[in-house]
Amino acid sequence: MEHPYGYIKDNKVYLKGFLNQPDRVIGEVKEDESSTLKYFEDRFSTLIEKIEALKKDIEENQNKGSFLMKLIHLKDSLLEYDALGDFVPLIEDLEKVQVFLEEIIQKNRERNLEIKRGLILEAEALMNDTDWKNTAEEFKNLKMRWIKTGPVEKEFEEEMESTFNKTVDTFFENRKNFFEGLALAAEENIKIYEQLVIQAREAFDNPDAKKAFEISKRIQKEWKAAGKVPAEKRQPLWDEFSKLNNRIFSRFRRTMESGPQMKPWELLKKMESMTEEMKKLAKAETNPDVISSAKRLQVEWKKLPQRKPKEANLINRSFMFFSEVVFEKLFLERLANSKYSDFAKKDITDQKKIKSSILKDLIYRDESELNTVKENSENFRTNEPDFEIMLRRKIGAFKRKVDVKTHILKELSNKY
């Protein structure tokens, strides 16, 4: 039985040869010849639908080049496809689409080549940069852009990949060498710090305070000049080093301050004299000369020997009290002038009344704070000795504030 594109012979279905292909068997008659031929015609119709579907996918898809291999495989399969129909137009149609896709791919590869050359230039500009953190991020971005960029022509592919990877590897190798160098330098620097701590210990044990102090000054300069190390390794060494040097300095200062020793009675006499002078300044009206003299006395007081006889405790408190009176009066004078622009023009009696009013407010504030501190101390108890000492000092300071202001208030009350 004949068919435009085949025939049946000896109960077998043949497809007529095309494109220099010989006739070939594509199947056998199952039920009857008509239904068998219809079956193979339907297979050809299904093939046409498959081709049209592929062409539609290519048309609608942005990445058309990705369909090239699928199209080639389909085209090559037509020579062995078991169906009855005109295969030549189908093959010619697919060949036209293939040429179209190859042209697109060629253009894309040319564009990809330009993009990758640009990425290489960017990488080469960055590969010797020493801003390790930011540049590493930029290289990660470059690598992502490189991966997302499609392929180039085979003849350029190896060279492009090699050049790009070389620039990336150069940067990361430089970074690796840098941090390895830092680690080695840190190990050497730690040895320097450890040696300086040993010298600080030796200086601390040196009985000659002056010589120990000179060594301390030298090794502190060397410490500042030493290189960087991780903080967690440097801190323990610094804690010991600074503690030793502070003790060396304290011993040297005590030695220098001791100088010619004053006899206890001489020291007491000098302290009494200075306290009496400060007391007179505390009674005087506030002016620049009084403040200057008070400051001078404070400087001289600090120069007195650190070790004082027990009898000096009361004198010391008196000196501190009258010193605070002098400077509290200065503060009061300034506060009154800031509150009243015409304060200086008022008569003495009005000035004293203003100062007294201000003082009463200040005393009330200080007493309130003192009571708060006392109440808090009752509610919060601890066995820590340092805390108890701190608390006593704080309460003492508030009491002294109140006493100083009360003293000035009483003095003003007696004068008007």
Coordinates of C-alpha atoms in Angstrom, one line a residue:
M1 CA 0.0 0.0 0.0
E2 CA 1.4 3.4 -1.1
H3 CA 1.7 6.6 1.0
P4 CA 3.0 10.0 -0.2
Y5 CA 6.0 9.6 2.2
G6 CA 6.1 5.9 2.6
Y7 CA 4.6 2.5 1.8
I8 CA 3.8 -0.9 3.2
K9 CA 5.6 -4.0 2.0
D10 CA 5.6 -7.5 3.5
N11 CA 3.5 -6.3 6.4
K12 CA 6.2 -3.7 7.3
V13 CA 5.9 0.1 7.2
Y14 CA 8.6 2.0 5.3
L15 CA 9.5 5.7 5.3
K16 CA 10.8 6.9 1.9
G17 CA 14.3 8.2 1.9
F18 CA 15.1 11.9 1.9
L19 CA 18.3 14.0 2.0
N20 CA 20.3 11.1 0.7
Q21 CA 18.9 8.7 3.3
P22 CA 17.7 5.3 2.1
D23 CA 14.2 4.0 2.7
R24 CA 13.9 2.5 6.2
V25 CA 11.5 0.4 8.2
I26 CA 9.6 2.4 10.8
G27 CA 7.2 -0.2 12.1
E28 CA 4.8 -3.1 11.4
V29 CA 1.1 -3.4 10.5
K30 CA -0.8 -4.2 13.7
E31 CA -4.5 -4.4 12.9
D32 CA -4.9 -3.1 9.3
E33 CA -2.8 -1.0 6.9
S34 CA -5.1 2.1 7.1
S35 CA -5.0 2.4 10.8
T36 CA -1.3 1.7 10.8
L37 CA -0.6 4.5 8.4
K38 CA -2.8 6.8 10.4
Y39 CA -0.8 6.0 13.5
F40 CA 2.4 7.1 11.9
E41 CA 0.8 10.2 10.4
D42 CA -0.3 11.2 13.9
R43 CA 3.2 10.7 15.2
F44 CA 4.4 13.2 12.6
S45 CA 1.7 15.7 13.7
T46 CA 2.9 15.2 17.3
L47 CA 6.5 15.9 16.1
I48 CA 5.3 19.2 14.4
E49 CA 3.6 20.3 17.7
K50 CA 6.9 19.5 19.6
I51 CA 8.9 21.6 17.2
E52 CA 6.4 24.5 17.4
A53 CA 6.5 24.4 21.2
L54 CA 10.3 24.6 21.1
K55 CA 10.2 27.6 18.7
K56 CA 7.6 29.3 21.0
D57 CA 9.8 28.7 24.1
I58 CA 12.8 30.2 22.2
E59 CA 10.7 33.2 21.1
E60 CA 9.4 33.9 24.6
N61 CA 12.5 33.3 26.6
Q62 CA 15.2 36.0 27.1
N63 CA 18.1 33.5 27.3
K64 CA 17.5 32.1 23.8
G65 CA 21.0 30.7 23.5
S66 CA 20.3 28.1 26.2
F67 CA 18.0 26.3 23.8
L68 CA 20.6 25.7 21.1
M69 CA 21.7 22.1 22.2
K70 CA 18.1 21.1 22.7
L71 CA 17.3 22.3 19.2
I72 CA 20.3 20.5 17.6
H73 CA 19.4 17.2 19.4
L74 CA 15.8 17.5 18.1
K75 CA 17.0 18.3 14.6
D76 CA 19.4 15.3 14.5
S77 CA 16.7 13.0 15.9
L78 CA 14.5 13.7 12.8
L79 CA 16.6 11.5 10.6
E80 CA 15.7 8.5 12.9
Y81 CA 12.2 9.5 13.9
D82 CA 9.5 6.9 13.2
A83 CA 6.7 8.8 11.5
L84 CA 5.2 9.5 8.1
G85 CA 5.4 13.0 6.8
D86 CA 7.6 15.5 5.0
F87 CA 10.7 15.8 7.2
V88 CA 12.7 18.1 4.9
P89 CA 10.8 21.4 5.7
L90 CA 11.0 20.6 9.4
I91 CA 14.8 20.1 9.2
E92 CA 15.2 23.3 7.1
D93 CA 13.1 25.2 9.6
L94 CA 15.2 24.0 12.5
E95 CA 18.4 24.8 10.7
K96 CA 17.2 28.4 10.3
V97 CA 16.4 28.7 14.0
Q98 CA 19.8 27.1 14.7
V99 CA 21.6 29.8 12.7
F100 CA 19.6 32.5 14.5
L101 CA 20.5 31.1 17.9
E102 CA 24.2 30.7 16.9
E103 CA 24.3 34.4 15.9
I104 CA 22.8 35.4 19.2
I105 CA 25.3 33.3 21.1
Q106 CA 28.1 34.7 19.1
K107 CA 27.0 38.3 19.9
N108 CA 26.5 37.3 23.6
R109 CA 30.0 35.8 23.8
E110 CA 31.5 38.9 22.2
R111 CA 29.6 41.0 24.8
N112 CA 30.7 38.6 27.6
L113 CA 34.3 39.0 26.4
E114 CA 34.1 42.7 26.8
I115 CA 32.5 42.4 30.3
K116 CA 35.1 39.9 31.4
R117 CA 37.9 42.1 30.1
G118 CA 36.4 45.0 32.1
L119 CA 36.2 42.8 35.3
I120 CA 39.9 41.8 34.8
L121 CA 40.9 45.5 34.6
E122 CA 38.9 46.1 37.8
A123 CA 40.6 43.2 39.5
E124 CA 44.1 44.3 38.4
A125 CA 43.4 47.8 39.8
L126 CA 42.5 46.2 43.2
M127 CA 45.0 43.3 43.5
N128 CA 47.7 45.3 45.3
D129 CA 45.3 47.2 47.5
T130 CA 46.1 46.9 51.3
D131 CA 42.6 47.9 52.5
W132 CA 42.1 44.2 53.3
K133 CA 38.6 44.2 54.6
N134 CA 36.9 46.5 52.0
T135 CA 39.0 45.1 49.1
A136 CA 38.1 41.5 50.0
E137 CA 34.4 42.5 49.8
E138 CA 35.0 44.1 46.4
F139 CA 36.7 40.9 45.1
K140 CA 33.8 38.8 46.3
N141 CA 31.5 41.1 44.3
L142 CA 33.8 40.8 41.3
K143 CA 33.8 37.0 41.5
M144 CA 30.0 36.9 41.6
R145 CA 29.8 39.2 38.6
W146 CA 32.3 37.0 36.8
I147 CA 30.3 33.8 37.5
K148 CA 27.1 35.4 36.4
T149 CA 28.7 36.5 33.1
G150 CA 28.2 33.9 30.4
P151 CA 30.9 32.1 28.5
V152 CA 33.2 33.5 25.9
E153 CA 34.6 31.9 22.7
K154 CA 36.7 28.8 23.4
E155 CA 39.8 30.3 22.1
F156 CA 39.7 33.1 24.8
E157 CA 38.2 31.1 27.6
E158 CA 41.4 29.6 29.2
E159 CA 43.3 32.8 28.9
M160 CA 40.5 34.9 30.5
E161 CA 39.9 32.5 33.4
S162 CA 43.7 32.3 34.1
T163 CA 44.2 36.1 34.0
F164 CA 41.2 36.8 36.3
N165 CA 42.0 34.0 38.8
K166 CA 45.6 35.2 38.9
T167 CA 44.6 38.7 40.0
V168 CA 42.2 37.3 42.6
D169 CA 44.8 34.9 43.9
T170 CA 47.4 37.7 44.1
F171 CA 45.3 39.8 46.4
F172 CA 44.3 37.0 48.7
E173 CA 47.9 35.7 48.8
N174 CA 49.1 39.2 49.7
R175 CA 46.5 39.4 52.4
K176 CA 47.5 36.0 53.8
N177 CA 51.2 37.0 53.8
F178 CA 50.3 40.3 55.5
F179 CA 48.4 38.6 58.4
E180 CA 51.0 35.9 58.7
G181 CA 53.6 38.6 59.0
L182 CA 51.5 40.4 61.6
A183 CA 51.3 37.2 63.6
L184 CA 55.0 36.7 63.5
A185 CA 55.6 40.3 64.4
A186 CA 53.2 40.0 67.3
E187 CA 55.1 37.0 68.6
E188 CA 58.3 39.0 68.5
N189 CA 56.6 42.0 70.1
I190 CA 55.2 39.9 72.9
K191 CA 58.8 38.8 73.7
I192 CA 59.8 42.6 73.9
Y193 CA 56.9 43.3 76.3
E194 CA 57.8 40.2 78.4
Q195 CA 61.4 41.4 78.6
L196 CA 60.3 44.9 79.7
V197 CA 58.2 43.4 82.4
I198 CA 61.2 41.5 83.6
Q199 CA 63.2 44.8 83.7
A200 CA 60.4 46.5 85.6
R201 CA 60.6 43.7 88.2
E202 CA 64.3 44.1 88.5
A203 CA 64.0 47.9 88.8
F204 CA 61.3 47.5 91.5
D205 CA 63.7 45.2 93.5
N206 CA 66.6 47.8 93.1
P207 CA 67.2 49.5 96.5
D208 CA 68.4 52.7 94.8
A209 CA 65.1 54.6 94.3
K210 CA 66.6 57.1 91.9
K211 CA 68.3 54.5 89.7
A212 CA 65.1 52.4 89.7
F213 CA 63.1 55.5 88.6
E214 CA 65.5 56.2 85.7
I215 CA 65.2 52.6 84.5
S216 CA 61.4 53.0 84.8
K217 CA 61.3 56.1 82.6
R218 CA 63.4 54.4 80.0
I219 CA 61.5 51.1 79.8
Q220 CA 58.2 53.1 79.7
K221 CA 59.4 54.8 76.5
E222 CA 60.4 51.5 75.1
W223 CA 57.0 50.1 75.9
K224 CA 55.3 52.9 73.9
A225 CA 57.6 52.3 71.0
A226 CA 57.0 48.5 70.9
G227 CA 54.8 47.1 68.1
K228 CA 51.2 45.9 68.2
V229 CA 50.1 42.6 69.7
P230 CA 46.5 41.2 70.3
A231 CA 44.9 43.0 73.2
E232 CA 44.2 39.8 75.1
K233 CA 47.9 39.0 75.2
R234 CA 49.1 42.5 75.9
Q235 CA 46.7 43.4 78.7
P236 CA 48.0 41.0 81.4
L237 CA 51.6 42.2 80.7
W238 CA 50.5 45.8 80.9
D239 CA 48.7 45.3 84.2
E240 CA 51.8 44.1 85.9
F241 CA 54.1 46.5 84.1
S242 CA 52.1 49.6 85.0
K243 CA 51.6 48.5 88.6
L244 CA 55.4 48.0 89.1
N245 CA 56.2 51.4 87.5
N246 CA 53.6 53.2 89.7
R247 CA 55.2 51.7 92.8
I248 CA 58.7 52.7 91.6
F249 CA 57.5 56.2 91.0
S250 CA 55.7 56.4 94.4
R251 CA 58.9 55.2 96.2
F252 CA 61.0 57.7 94.2
R253 CA 58.6 60.6 95.1
R254 CA 58.6 59.7 98.8
T255 CA 62.4 59.7 98.7
M256 CA 62.6 63.0 97.0
E257 CA 60.0 64.6 99.2
S258 CA 61.7 63.4 102.4
G259 CA 64.8 65.6 101.9
P260 CA 66.1 67.1 105.1
Q261 CA 63.8 65.7 107.8
M262 CA 61.9 68.2 110.0
K263 CA 61.6 67.5 113.7
P264 CA 58.1 66.7 114.8
W265 CA 57.8 69.9 116.9
E266 CA 59.1 72.0 113.9
L267 CA 56.6 70.4 111.6
L268 CA 53.7 71.1 114.0
K269 CA 54.8 74.6 114.5
K270 CA 54.9 75.2 110.7
M271 CA 51.5 73.6 110.2
E272 CA 50.0 75.8 113.0
S273 CA 51.5 78.9 111.4
M274 CA 50.1 78.0 108.0
T275 CA 46.7 77.1 109.4
E276 CA 46.5 80.4 111.3
E277 CA 47.3 82.3 108.1
M278 CA 44.6 80.4 106.2
K279 CA 42.2 81.2 109.0
K280 CA 42.9 84.9 108.6
L281 CA 42.2 84.6 104.8
A282 CA 38.9 82.8 105.6
K283 CA 37.8 85.8 107.7
A284 CA 38.8 88.3 105.1
E285 CA 36.6 89.7 102.3
T286 CA 36.9 87.8 99.1
N287 CA 39.3 89.4 96.6
P288 CA 42.0 88.2 94.1
D289 CA 44.9 88.7 96.6
V290 CA 43.1 86.5 99.2
I291 CA 42.5 83.7 96.6
S292 CA 46.0 83.9 95.4
S293 CA 47.4 83.6 98.9
A294 CA 45.1 80.7 99.7
K295 CA 46.3 78.8 96.6
R296 CA 49.9 79.5 97.5
L297 CA 49.4 78.1 101.0
Q298 CA 47.7 75.0 99.6
V299 CA 50.8 74.4 97.3
E300 CA 53.1 74.8 100.3
W301 CA 51.0 72.5 102.4
K302 CA 51.3 69.7 99.8
K303 CA 55.1 70.0 100.0
L304 CA 55.1 69.2 103.7
P305 CA 56.4 65.7 104.6
Q306 CA 53.8 62.9 104.0
R307 CA 54.5 61.4 107.5
K308 CA 53.1 63.6 110.2
P309 CA 52.8 63.1 114.0
K310 CA 49.4 62.1 115.4
E311 CA 49.1 65.5 116.9
A312 CA 48.9 67.0 113.4
N313 CA 45.5 65.5 112.6
L314 CA 43.4 68.2 114.2
I315 CA 45.6 71.0 112.6
N316 CA 45.3 69.3 109.2
R317 CA 41.5 69.2 109.5
S318 CA 41.5 72.9 110.5
F319 CA 43.6 73.9 107.6
M320 CA 41.4 72.0 105.1
F321 CA 38.3 73.5 106.7
F322 CA 39.4 77.1 106.4
S323 CA 40.7 76.4 102.9
E324 CA 37.2 75.3 101.9
V325 CA 35.7 78.4 103.6
V326 CA 37.9 80.7 101.4
F327 CA 36.9 79.0 98.2
E328 CA 33.2 78.6 99.2
K329 CA 33.1 82.4 99.7
L330 CA 34.5 82.9 96.2
F331 CA 31.8 80.5 94.8
L332 CA 29.1 82.4 96.8
E333 CA 30.3 85.7 95.5
R334 CA 30.2 84.6 91.9
L335 CA 26.8 82.9 92.4
A336 CA 25.3 86.1 93.9
N337 CA 26.6 88.2 91.0
S338 CA 25.2 85.7 88.5
K339 CA 21.8 85.8 90.1
Y340 CA 21.7 89.6 90.5
S341 CA 23.2 91.7 87.8
D342 CA 23.2 94.8 90.1
F343 CA 24.6 92.9 93.1
A344 CA 27.8 94.9 93.2
K345 CA 25.8 98.2 93.3
K346 CA 23.7 97.1 96.3
D347 CA 24.7 98.2 99.8
I348 CA 26.6 95.8 102.1
T349 CA 23.5 94.9 104.2
D350 CA 21.5 93.8 101.1
Q351 CA 24.5 91.9 99.7
K352 CA 24.8 89.9 103.0
K353 CA 21.1 89.2 103.1
I354 CA 21.3 87.9 99.5
K355 CA 24.3 85.7 100.3
S356 CA 22.6 84.4 103.5
S357 CA 19.5 83.5 101.5
I358 CA 21.6 81.7 98.9
L359 CA 23.5 79.9 101.6
K360 CA 20.4 78.6 103.3
D361 CA 19.2 77.1 100.0
L362 CA 22.6 75.5 99.5
I363 CA 22.7 74.1 103.1
Y364 CA 19.2 72.7 102.6
R365 CA 20.3 71.0 99.4
D366 CA 23.5 69.6 101.0
E367 CA 21.6 68.3 104.1
S368 CA 19.0 66.6 101.9
E369 CA 21.8 64.9 100.0
L370 CA 23.5 63.9 103.2
N371 CA 20.3 62.4 104.6
T372 CA 19.8 60.5 101.3
V373 CA 23.3 59.0 101.5
K374 CA 22.8 58.0 105.2
E375 CA 19.4 56.3 104.4
N376 CA 21.0 54.5 101.4
S377 CA 23.8 53.4 103.6
E378 CA 21.4 51.9 106.1
N379 CA 19.5 50.1 103.4
F380 CA 22.5 48.7 101.6
R381 CA 25.1 47.0 103.7
T382 CA 28.1 45.1 102.5
N383 CA 31.1 43.4 104.0
E384 CA 33.5 44.9 101.5
P385 CA 35.9 47.1 103.5
D386 CA 36.6 49.4 100.5
F387 CA 32.9 50.2 100.2
E388 CA 32.7 51.1 103.9
I389 CA 35.7 53.4 103.6
M390 CA 34.2 55.1 100.5
L391 CA 30.9 55.5 102.2
R392 CA 32.4 57.1 105.3
R393 CA 34.4 59.5 103.2
K394 CA 31.3 60.5 101.2
I395 CA 29.3 61.2 104.4
G396 CA 32.3 63.1 105.8
A397 CA 32.5 65.2 102.7
F398 CA 28.8 66.2 102.8
K399 CA 29.1 67.0 106.6
R400 CA 32.1 69.2 105.9
K401 CA 30.1 71.0 103.1
V402 CA 27.3 71.8 105.5
D403 CA 29.7 72.9 108.3
V404 CA 31.6 75.2 105.9
K405 CA 28.4 76.9 104.7
T406 CA 27.0 77.1 108.2
H407 CA 30.2 78.8 109.3
I408 CA 29.9 81.4 106.6
L409 CA 26.2 81.9 107.3
K410 CA 26.9 82.5 111.0
E411 CA 29.7 84.9 110.1
L412 CA 27.3 86.9 107.8
S413 CA 24.5 86.8 110.5
N414 CA 26.9 88.4 113.0
K415 CA 27.7 91.2 110.7
Y416 CA 24.2 92.6 110.0

